[in-house]
PDB file of C-alpha atoms in Angstrom:
ATOM      1  CA  UNK A   1       8.540  16.331   9.746  1.00 53.00           C
ATOM      2  CA  UNK A   2       5.553  16.706   8.335  1.00 51.00           C
ATOM      3  CA  UNK A   3       3.504  17.831  11.484  1.00 51.00           C
ATOM      4  CA  UNK A   4       6.275  20.114  12.392  1.00 55.00           C
ATOM      5  CA  UNK A   5       6.070  21.717   8.883  1.00 48.00           C
ATOM      6  CA  UNK A   6       2.881  22.656   8.779  1.00 44.00           C
ATOM      7  CA  UNK A   7       2.849  23.957  12.404  1.00 41.00           C
ATOM      8  CA  UNK A   8       5.710  26.137  11.603  1.00 50.00           C
ATOM      9  CA  UNK A   9       3.706  26.690   8.430  1.00 50.00           C
ATOM     10  CA  UNK A  10       6.698  25.952   5.837  1.00 54.00           C
ATOM     11  CA  UNK A  11       5.279  27.220   2.612  1.00 61.00           C
ATOM     12  CA  UNK A  12       7.062  23.891   1.136  1.00 66.00           C
ATOM     13  CA  UNK A  13       5.129  21.434   3.078  1.00 60.00           C
ATOM     14  CA  UNK A  14       1.708  23.552   3.057  1.00 64.00           C
ATOM     15  CA  UNK A  15       1.714  22.880  -0.899  1.00 71.00           C
ATOM     16  CA  UNK A  16       1.669  19.504   0.112  1.00 65.00           C
ATOM     17  CA  UNK A  17      -1.192  19.211   2.560  1.00 66.00           C
ATOM     18  CA  UNK A  18      -3.334  21.529   0.342  1.00 70.00           C
ATOM     19  CA  UNK A  19      -3.066  18.703  -2.736  1.00 67.00           C
ATOM     20  CA  UNK A  20      -3.730  16.198  -0.450  1.00 67.00           C
ATOM     21  CA  UNK A  21      -6.825  18.016   0.722  1.00 75.00           C
ATOM     22  CA  UNK A  22      -7.329  18.873  -2.752  1.00 69.00           C
ATOM     23  CA  UNK A  23      -7.487  15.480  -3.596  1.00 73.00           C
ATOM     24  CA  UNK A  24      -9.574  13.867  -1.317  1.00 78.00           C
ATOM     25  CA  UNK A  25     -11.871  16.495  -1.889  1.00 76.00           C
ATOM     26  CA  UNK A  26     -11.799  15.730  -5.215  1.00 74.00           C
ATOM     27  CA  UNK A  27     -12.745  11.911  -4.693  1.00 77.00           C
ATOM     28  CA  UNK A  28     -15.870  13.266  -2.250  1.00 81.00           C
ATOM     29  CA  UNK A  29     -17.419  14.972  -5.885  1.00 79.00           C
ATOM     30  CA  UNK A  30     -20.848  13.398  -6.745  1.00 85.00           C
ATOM     31  CA  UNK A  31     -20.323  14.653 -10.683  1.00 89.00           C
ATOM     32  CA  UNK A  32     -17.673  11.715 -11.878  1.00 89.00           C
ATOM     33  CA  UNK A  33     -16.598  13.688 -14.962  1.00 93.00           C
ATOM     34  CA  UNK A  34     -16.166  16.401 -12.496  1.00 91.00           C
ATOM     35  CA  UNK A  35     -13.993  14.906 -10.343  1.00 90.00           C
ATOM     36  CA  UNK A  36     -11.408  13.473 -13.585  1.00 93.00           C
ATOM     37  CA  UNK A  37     -11.376  16.973 -14.616  1.00 92.00           C
ATOM     38  CA  UNK A  38     -10.316  18.201 -11.094  1.00 90.00           C
ATOM     39  CA  UNK A  39      -7.730  15.189 -10.855  1.00 91.00           C
ATOM     40  CA  UNK A  40      -6.318  16.007 -14.295  1.00 94.00           C
ATOM     41  CA  UNK A  41      -5.719  19.720 -12.775  1.00 90.00           C
ATOM     42  CA  UNK A  42      -3.618  18.401  -9.946  1.00 89.00           C
ATOM     43  CA  UNK A  43      -1.557  16.446 -12.660  1.00 93.00           C
ATOM     44  CA  UNK A  44      -1.033  19.641 -14.632  1.00 92.00           C
ATOM     45  CA  UNK A  45      -0.211  21.723 -11.869  1.00 89.00           C
ATOM     46  CA  UNK A  46       2.184  19.033 -10.463  1.00 88.00           C
ATOM     47  CA  UNK A  47       3.822  17.726 -13.057  1.00 93.00           C
ATOM     48  CA  UNK A  48       7.324  18.300 -14.357  1.00 93.00           C
ATOM     49  CA  UNK A  49       7.158  18.861 -18.602  1.00 93.00           C
ATOM     50  CA  UNK A  50       8.006  15.700 -19.857  1.00 92.00           C
ATOM     51  CA  UNK A  51      12.012  15.713 -21.489  1.00 86.00           C
ATOM     52  CA  UNK A  52      11.199  13.868 -24.316  1.00 80.00           C
ATOM     53  CA  UNK A  53       9.199  14.114 -27.463  1.00 79.00           C
ATOM     54  CA  UNK A  54       6.130  11.832 -27.961  1.00 84.00           C
ATOM     55  CA  UNK A  55       4.575  12.004 -31.256  1.00 85.00           C
ATOM     56  CA  UNK A  56       0.713  11.661 -30.872  1.00 88.00           C
ATOM     57  CA  UNK A  57       0.367  13.138 -27.376  1.00 91.00           C
ATOM     58  CA  UNK A  58       0.585  16.685 -27.261  1.00 87.00           C
ATOM     59  CA  UNK A  59       3.812  19.195 -26.835  1.00 87.00           C
ATOM     60  CA  UNK A  60       5.757  18.530 -24.097  1.00 85.00           C
ATOM     61  CA  UNK A  61       3.995  20.392 -21.163  1.00 89.00           C
ATOM     62  CA  UNK A  62       0.507  19.052 -22.319  1.00 93.00           C
ATOM     63  CA  UNK A  63      -0.507  16.688 -19.263  1.00 95.00           C
ATOM     64  CA  UNK A  64      -1.169  13.940 -21.151  1.00 95.00           C
ATOM     65  CA  UNK A  65       3.006  13.883 -22.817  1.00 95.00           C
ATOM     66  CA  UNK A  66       4.006  14.631 -19.169  1.00 95.00           C
ATOM     67  CA  UNK A  67       1.584  11.734 -17.353  1.00 96.00           C
ATOM     68  CA  UNK A  68       2.254   9.168 -20.161  1.00 96.00           C
ATOM     69  CA  UNK A  69       6.322   9.836 -19.502  1.00 96.00           C
ATOM     70  CA  UNK A  70       6.367  10.060 -15.634  1.00 96.00           C
ATOM     71  CA  UNK A  71       3.595   7.912 -14.580  1.00 97.00           C
ATOM     72  CA  UNK A  72       3.045   5.476 -17.620  1.00 97.00           C
ATOM     73  CA  UNK A  73       5.368   2.468 -16.653  1.00 96.00           C
ATOM     74  CA  UNK A  74       4.480   3.109 -12.774  1.00 95.00           C
ATOM     75  CA  UNK A  75       1.276   2.431 -13.663  1.00 97.00           C
ATOM     76  CA  UNK A  76       1.658  -0.567 -15.108  1.00 97.00           C
ATOM     77  CA  UNK A  77       3.594  -2.238 -12.318  1.00 96.00           C
ATOM     78  CA  UNK A  78       0.426  -1.226  -9.839  1.00 96.00           C
ATOM     79  CA  UNK A  79      -1.497  -3.140 -12.673  1.00 97.00           C
ATOM     80  CA  UNK A  80       0.087  -5.710 -12.633  1.00 97.00           C
ATOM     81  CA  UNK A  81       0.291  -6.083  -8.626  1.00 97.00           C
ATOM     82  CA  UNK A  82      -3.687  -6.132  -9.018  1.00 96.00           C
ATOM     83  CA  UNK A  83      -3.359  -9.143 -11.350  1.00 97.00           C
ATOM     84  CA  UNK A  84      -1.157 -10.936  -8.523  1.00 97.00           C
ATOM     85  CA  UNK A  85      -3.550  -9.775  -5.553  1.00 97.00           C
ATOM     86  CA  UNK A  86      -6.678 -11.094  -7.255  1.00 97.00           C
ATOM     87  CA  UNK A  87      -5.467 -14.307  -8.029  1.00 97.00           C
ATOM     88  CA  UNK A  88      -3.751 -15.098  -5.190  1.00 97.00           C
ATOM     89  CA  UNK A  89      -7.706 -13.626  -3.221  1.00 96.00           C
ATOM     90  CA  UNK A  90      -9.210 -15.502  -5.826  1.00 97.00           C
ATOM     91  CA  UNK A  91      -7.671 -18.799  -5.421  1.00 97.00           C
ATOM     92  CA  UNK A  92      -7.055 -19.053  -1.561  1.00 96.00           C
ATOM     93  CA  UNK A  93     -10.375 -18.073  -0.612  1.00 95.00           C
ATOM     94  CA  UNK A  94     -11.477 -20.359  -3.927  1.00 96.00           C
ATOM     95  CA  UNK A  95     -10.304 -23.640  -2.259  1.00 95.00           C
ATOM     96  CA  UNK A  96     -12.838 -26.144  -2.027  1.00 94.00           C
ATOM     97  CA  UNK A  97     -14.003 -27.414   1.739  1.00 94.00           C
ATOM     98  CA  UNK A  98     -11.294 -24.490   3.279  1.00 94.00           C
ATOM     99  CA  UNK A  99     -13.074 -24.751   6.761  1.00 92.00           C
ATOM    100  CA  UNK A 100     -13.196 -28.233   6.914  1.00 94.00           C
ATOM    101  CA  UNK A 101     -11.322 -31.101   4.875  1.00 93.00           C
ATOM    102  CA  UNK A 102      -8.356 -28.971   2.802  1.00 93.00           C
ATOM    103  CA  UNK A 103      -8.155 -26.359   6.099  1.00 95.00           C
ATOM    104  CA  UNK A 104      -4.407 -27.095   6.083  1.00 96.00           C
ATOM    105  CA  UNK A 105      -3.768 -26.751   2.321  1.00 95.00           C
ATOM    106  CA  UNK A 106      -6.116 -23.024   2.894  1.00 96.00           C
ATOM    107  CA  UNK A 107      -3.827 -22.059   5.838  1.00 95.00           C
ATOM    108  CA  UNK A 108      -0.775 -23.155   4.371  1.00 96.00           C
ATOM    109  CA  UNK A 109      -1.541 -20.735   0.773  1.00 97.00           C
ATOM    110  CA  UNK A 110      -3.106 -18.131   2.760  1.00 96.00           C
ATOM    111  CA  UNK A 111      -0.086 -17.703   5.086  1.00 96.00           C
ATOM    112  CA  UNK A 112       2.652 -17.889   2.197  1.00 96.00           C
ATOM    113  CA  UNK A 113       1.065 -15.232  -0.309  1.00 97.00           C
ATOM    114  CA  UNK A 114      -2.015 -13.168   2.521  1.00 96.00           C
ATOM    115  CA  UNK A 115      -1.141 -13.911   6.389  1.00 95.00           C
ATOM    116  CA  UNK A 116      -3.474 -11.740   8.521  1.00 90.00           C
ATOM    117  CA  UNK A 117      -2.855  -8.671  10.783  1.00 87.00           C
ATOM    118  CA  UNK A 118      -4.477  -7.075  12.972  1.00 79.00           C
ATOM    119  CA  UNK A 119      -8.231  -5.860  12.288  1.00 78.00           C
ATOM    120  CA  UNK A 120      -9.307  -8.181  10.124  1.00 78.00           C
ATOM    121  CA  UNK A 121      -6.608  -7.003   7.260  1.00 87.00           C
ATOM    122  CA  UNK A 122      -3.711  -8.595   5.588  1.00 91.00           C
ATOM    123  CA  UNK A 123      -0.434  -8.625   3.609  1.00 94.00           C
ATOM    124  CA  UNK A 124      -0.324  -9.172   0.379  1.00 95.00           C
ATOM    125  CA  UNK A 125       3.371 -10.660  -0.648  1.00 95.00           C
ATOM    126  CA  UNK A 126       3.957 -10.598  -4.276  1.00 96.00           C
ATOM    127  CA  UNK A 127       6.915 -12.351  -4.272  1.00 95.00           C
ATOM    128  CA  UNK A 128       5.493 -15.481  -2.819  1.00 96.00           C
ATOM    129  CA  UNK A 129       2.227 -14.872  -4.636  1.00 96.00           C
ATOM    130  CA  UNK A 130       4.294 -15.747  -8.066  1.00 96.00           C
ATOM    131  CA  UNK A 131       6.041 -18.492  -6.716  1.00 94.00           C
ATOM    132  CA  UNK A 132       2.940 -20.350  -5.103  1.00 95.00           C
ATOM    133  CA  UNK A 133       0.435 -19.535  -7.861  1.00 96.00           C
ATOM    134  CA  UNK A 134       0.992 -22.837  -9.791  1.00 94.00           C
ATOM    135  CA  UNK A 135       0.853 -24.627  -7.094  1.00 95.00           C
ATOM    136  CA  UNK A 136      -2.773 -22.969  -5.947  1.00 95.00           C
ATOM    137  CA  UNK A 137      -3.762 -23.532  -9.308  1.00 94.00           C
ATOM    138  CA  UNK A 138      -3.323 -27.674  -9.171  1.00 94.00           C
ATOM    139  CA  UNK A 139      -5.449 -27.346  -5.585  1.00 94.00           C
ATOM    140  CA  UNK A 140      -8.678 -25.575  -7.219  1.00 95.00           C
ATOM    141  CA  UNK A 141     -11.919 -27.458  -8.785  1.00 92.00           C
ATOM    142  CA  UNK A 142     -11.767 -27.669 -12.268  1.00 90.00           C
ATOM    143  CA  UNK A 143     -13.722 -25.217 -14.342  1.00 90.00           C
ATOM    144  CA  UNK A 144     -14.262 -22.843 -11.146  1.00 93.00           C
ATOM    145  CA  UNK A 145     -13.682 -18.884 -12.186  1.00 95.00           C
ATOM    146  CA  UNK A 146     -10.882 -19.026  -9.108  1.00 95.00           C
ATOM    147  CA  UNK A 147      -9.061 -21.794 -10.938  1.00 96.00           C
ATOM    148  CA  UNK A 148      -9.038 -19.861 -14.416  1.00 96.00           C
ATOM    149  CA  UNK A 149      -8.137 -16.513 -13.053  1.00 97.00           C
ATOM    150  CA  UNK A 150      -5.588 -17.714 -11.446  1.00 97.00           C
ATOM    151  CA  UNK A 151      -4.260 -20.123 -13.876  1.00 96.00           C
ATOM    152  CA  UNK A 152      -4.324 -17.459 -15.978  1.00 96.00           C
ATOM    153  CA  UNK A 153      -1.754 -15.225 -14.216  1.00 97.00           C
ATOM    154  CA  UNK A 154       0.234 -18.190 -13.108  1.00 96.00           C
ATOM    155  CA  UNK A 155       0.559 -18.660 -17.366  1.00 95.00           C
ATOM    156  CA  UNK A 156       2.010 -14.970 -17.716  1.00 95.00           C
ATOM    157  CA  UNK A 157       4.444 -15.243 -14.998  1.00 95.00           C
ATOM    158  CA  UNK A 158       5.565 -18.390 -15.602  1.00 92.00           C
ATOM    159  CA  UNK A 159       8.711 -16.829 -17.531  1.00 95.00           C
ATOM    160  CA  UNK A 160      10.231 -13.139 -17.506  1.00 96.00           C
ATOM    161  CA  UNK A 161       9.282 -12.754 -21.357  1.00 97.00           C
ATOM    162  CA  UNK A 162       5.386 -13.449 -20.962  1.00 97.00           C
ATOM    163  CA  UNK A 163       5.627 -11.410 -17.785  1.00 97.00           C
ATOM    164  CA  UNK A 164       6.483  -8.564 -19.789  1.00 97.00           C
ATOM    165  CA  UNK A 165       4.372  -8.950 -22.402  1.00 97.00           C
ATOM    166  CA  UNK A 166       1.713  -8.669 -19.591  1.00 97.00           C
ATOM    167  CA  UNK A 167       3.048  -5.346 -18.490  1.00 97.00           C
ATOM    168  CA  UNK A 168       3.285  -3.890 -21.794  1.00 97.00           C
ATOM    169  CA  UNK A 169      -0.486  -4.912 -22.437  1.00 98.00           C
ATOM    170  CA  UNK A 170      -0.823  -2.783 -19.087  1.00 98.00           C
ATOM    171  CA  UNK A 171       1.278   0.298 -20.500  1.00 97.00           C
ATOM    172  CA  UNK A 172      -1.085  -0.074 -23.969  1.00 97.00           C
ATOM    173  CA  UNK A 173      -4.116  -0.016 -21.562  1.00 97.00           C
ATOM    174  CA  UNK A 174      -2.847   2.782 -20.135  1.00 97.00           C
ATOM    175  CA  UNK A 175      -2.634   4.635 -23.255  1.00 97.00           C
ATOM    176  CA  UNK A 176      -6.416   4.160 -23.964  1.00 97.00           C
ATOM    177  CA  UNK A 177      -7.200   5.584 -20.568  1.00 97.00           C
ATOM    178  CA  UNK A 178      -5.237   8.615 -20.883  1.00 97.00           C
ATOM    179  CA  UNK A 179      -7.017   9.040 -23.951  1.00 96.00           C
ATOM    180  CA  UNK A 180     -10.295   8.474 -22.552  1.00 97.00           C
ATOM    181  CA  UNK A 181      -9.519  11.163 -19.477  1.00 97.00           C
ATOM    182  CA  UNK A 182      -8.497  14.184 -21.797  1.00 96.00           C
ATOM    183  CA  UNK A 183     -11.487  13.357 -23.773  1.00 96.00           C
ATOM    184  CA  UNK A 184     -13.320  13.696 -20.695  1.00 96.00           C
ATOM    185  CA  UNK A 185     -11.463  16.634 -19.602  1.00 94.00           C
ATOM    186  CA  UNK A 186     -12.787  18.652 -22.558  1.00 95.00           C
ATOM    187  CA  UNK A 187     -16.028  17.656 -22.742  1.00 94.00           C
ATOM    188  CA  UNK A 188     -15.935  19.199 -19.069  1.00 93.00           C
ATOM    189  CA  UNK A 189     -14.480  22.323 -20.129  1.00 92.00           C
ATOM    190  CA  UNK A 190     -16.944  22.894 -23.427  1.00 92.00           C
ATOM    191  CA  UNK A 191     -19.891  21.808 -21.297  1.00 89.00           C
ATOM    192  CA  UNK A 192     -20.736  18.956 -23.212  1.00 91.00           C
ATOM    193  CA  UNK A 193     -22.470  15.952 -22.077  1.00 90.00           C
ATOM    194  CA  UNK A 194     -20.558  12.775 -20.898  1.00 91.00           C
ATOM    195  CA  UNK A 195     -21.220   9.139 -20.349  1.00 92.00           C
ATOM    196  CA  UNK A 196     -21.263   8.045 -16.669  1.00 92.00           C
ATOM    197  CA  UNK A 197     -20.202   4.518 -18.079  1.00 93.00           C
ATOM    198  CA  UNK A 198     -17.177   5.857 -19.868  1.00 93.00           C
ATOM    199  CA  UNK A 199     -15.989   8.798 -17.005  1.00 94.00           C
ATOM    200  CA  UNK A 200     -16.315   5.815 -14.586  1.00 94.00           C
ATOM    201  CA  UNK A 201     -13.321   3.733 -16.111  1.00 96.00           C
ATOM    202  CA  UNK A 202     -10.876   6.279 -15.681  1.00 96.00           C
ATOM    203  CA  UNK A 203     -11.544   6.675 -11.972  1.00 94.00           C
ATOM    204  CA  UNK A 204      -9.330   4.161 -11.375  1.00 94.00           C
ATOM    205  CA  UNK A 205      -6.057   5.822 -13.729  1.00 96.00           C
ATOM    206  CA  UNK A 206      -6.807   9.074 -12.523  1.00 95.00           C
ATOM    207  CA  UNK A 207      -6.991   8.410  -8.742  1.00 93.00           C
ATOM    208  CA  UNK A 208      -3.652   5.590  -9.137  1.00 95.00           C
ATOM    209  CA  UNK A 209      -1.473   9.310 -11.203  1.00 96.00           C
ATOM    210  CA  UNK A 210      -2.669  11.821  -8.401  1.00 92.00           C
ATOM    211  CA  UNK A 211      -1.545   9.417  -5.882  1.00 91.00           C
ATOM    212  CA  UNK A 212       1.651   9.408  -7.409  1.00 94.00           C
ATOM    213  CA  UNK A 213       2.371  12.607  -7.943  1.00 91.00           C
ATOM    214  CA  UNK A 214       1.711  13.267  -3.816  1.00 88.00           C
ATOM    215  CA  UNK A 215       3.425  10.672  -2.571  1.00 88.00           C
ATOM    216  CA  UNK A 216       6.813  11.983  -4.571  1.00 90.00           C
ATOM    217  CA  UNK A 217       6.029  15.504  -3.456  1.00 87.00           C
ATOM    218  CA  UNK A 218       6.506  13.651   0.306  1.00 84.00           C
ATOM    219  CA  UNK A 219       9.719  12.267  -0.824  1.00 87.00           C
ATOM    220  CA  UNK A 220      10.868  15.924  -1.929  1.00 85.00           C
ATOM    221  CA  UNK A 221      10.496  16.283   2.290  1.00 81.00           C
ATOM    222  CA  UNK A 222      12.246  13.846   3.111  1.00 81.00           C
ATOM    223  CA  UNK A 223      15.425  14.313   0.520  1.00 84.00           C
ATOM    224  CA  UNK A 224      17.487  17.400  -1.344  1.00 88.00           C
ATOM    225  CA  UNK A 225      15.767  15.290  -4.725  1.00 91.00           C
ATOM    226  CA  UNK A 226      13.107  17.187  -6.593  1.00 92.00           C
ATOM    227  CA  UNK A 227       9.801  15.967  -7.715  1.00 92.00           C
ATOM    228  CA  UNK A 228      11.368  15.106 -11.409  1.00 94.00           C
ATOM    229  CA  UNK A 229      14.180  12.899  -9.318  1.00 95.00           C
ATOM    230  CA  UNK A 230      12.284  10.887  -7.716  1.00 95.00           C
ATOM    231  CA  UNK A 231       9.767  10.241 -10.541  1.00 96.00           C
ATOM    232  CA  UNK A 232      13.049   9.646 -13.116  1.00 95.00           C
ATOM    233  CA  UNK A 233      14.494   7.013 -10.592  1.00 96.00           C
ATOM    234  CA  UNK A 234      10.763   5.348 -10.433  1.00 95.00           C
ATOM    235  CA  UNK A 235      10.744   5.340 -14.092  1.00 95.00           C
ATOM    236  CA  UNK A 236      13.985   3.877 -14.838  1.00 95.00           C
ATOM    237  CA  UNK A 237      13.674   1.475 -12.178  1.00 96.00           C
ATOM    238  CA  UNK A 238      10.523  -0.128 -14.354  1.00 96.00           C
ATOM    239  CA  UNK A 239      12.199   0.300 -17.833  1.00 94.00           C
ATOM    240  CA  UNK A 240      15.082  -1.575 -16.090  1.00 96.00           C
ATOM    241  CA  UNK A 241      12.990  -3.949 -14.963  1.00 96.00           C
ATOM    242  CA  UNK A 242      11.298  -4.436 -18.196  1.00 96.00           C
ATOM    243  CA  UNK A 243      14.433  -4.965 -19.902  1.00 96.00           C
ATOM    244  CA  UNK A 244      15.259  -7.557 -17.175  1.00 97.00           C
ATOM    245  CA  UNK A 245      12.110  -9.292 -18.251  1.00 97.00           C
ATOM    246  CA  UNK A 246      12.312  -9.463 -21.978  1.00 97.00           C
ATOM    247  CA  UNK A 247      16.000 -10.520 -21.379  1.00 96.00           C
ATOM    248  CA  UNK A 248      14.444 -13.960 -20.007  1.00 94.00           C
ATOM    249  CA  UNK A 249      14.934 -12.832 -15.929  1.00 96.00           C
ATOM    250  CA  UNK A 250      12.162 -14.458 -13.701  1.00 95.00           C
ATOM    251  CA  UNK A 251       9.631 -12.240 -12.896  1.00 96.00           C
ATOM    252  CA  UNK A 252      10.300 -13.070  -8.697  1.00 94.00           C
ATOM    253  CA  UNK A 253      13.336 -12.032  -8.429  1.00 93.00           C
ATOM    254  CA  UNK A 254      12.978  -9.079 -10.730  1.00 95.00           C
ATOM    255  CA  UNK A 255       9.742  -7.724  -9.516  1.00 96.00           C
ATOM    256  CA  UNK A 256       8.593  -5.832  -6.154  1.00 92.00           C
ATOM    257  CA  UNK A 257      12.205  -5.433  -4.757  1.00 77.00           C
ATOM    258  CA  UNK A 258      11.346  -2.320  -3.370  1.00 55.00           C
ATOM    259  CA  UNK A 259       7.576  -3.236  -1.309  1.00 42.00           C
ATOM    260  CA  UNK A 260       4.751  -4.838  -2.104  1.00 39.00           C
ATOM    261  CA  UNK A 261       3.057  -2.095  -4.684  1.00 41.00           C
TER     262      UNK A 261
END
């Protein structure tokens, strides 16, 4: 129990609590370049070394090599989840006359993909979204932005190989953002100027990576596994999913089997 651990001042629990406090404090900093550099500092402290050589990414203990090895696949999976979420939101709430003539259709798709919960929140159901986007796209107005988004996502969810290509695009995007984040960090360390618009693009990546590491730390309190064990299990799961998609398995049969994100 985390609360009991804090009360008993167990070192492992206090360390994790300190990391959570660090991450939250970093998110509040007004200087985005400093936020990026300090988020990377947490990754440097917590990520295990990369077990294999990665040409062009520094030594196995460099933060980029470690982040790429342990977290890239999960980040790509998170971007695909975001694709699904955005398409469902745009499509369901982009239905024409959704509060009048098409109210029944709106309620049907909403309940299937984005069922309401308490306090104006809603649940995101990735498998149901994957299965229902095609039909939703057929009910949207032609040439609308919602139609373009829904049909685009439905297109690369049509079969496993197309979905695998999209995941590979997201992996390449992660590589680009890792290098960009490293340049921002180096600029901060050496006192050079940064471009705010460029710095802004790496914030979602770094927030995702630090949250992944902290969640793995919390998992170590509930099992006998190390952070390396937990991150490796996640990485291997993503790799197995990608392999199955490349082999032609359907996306809704393979992806998001363990929760919604």
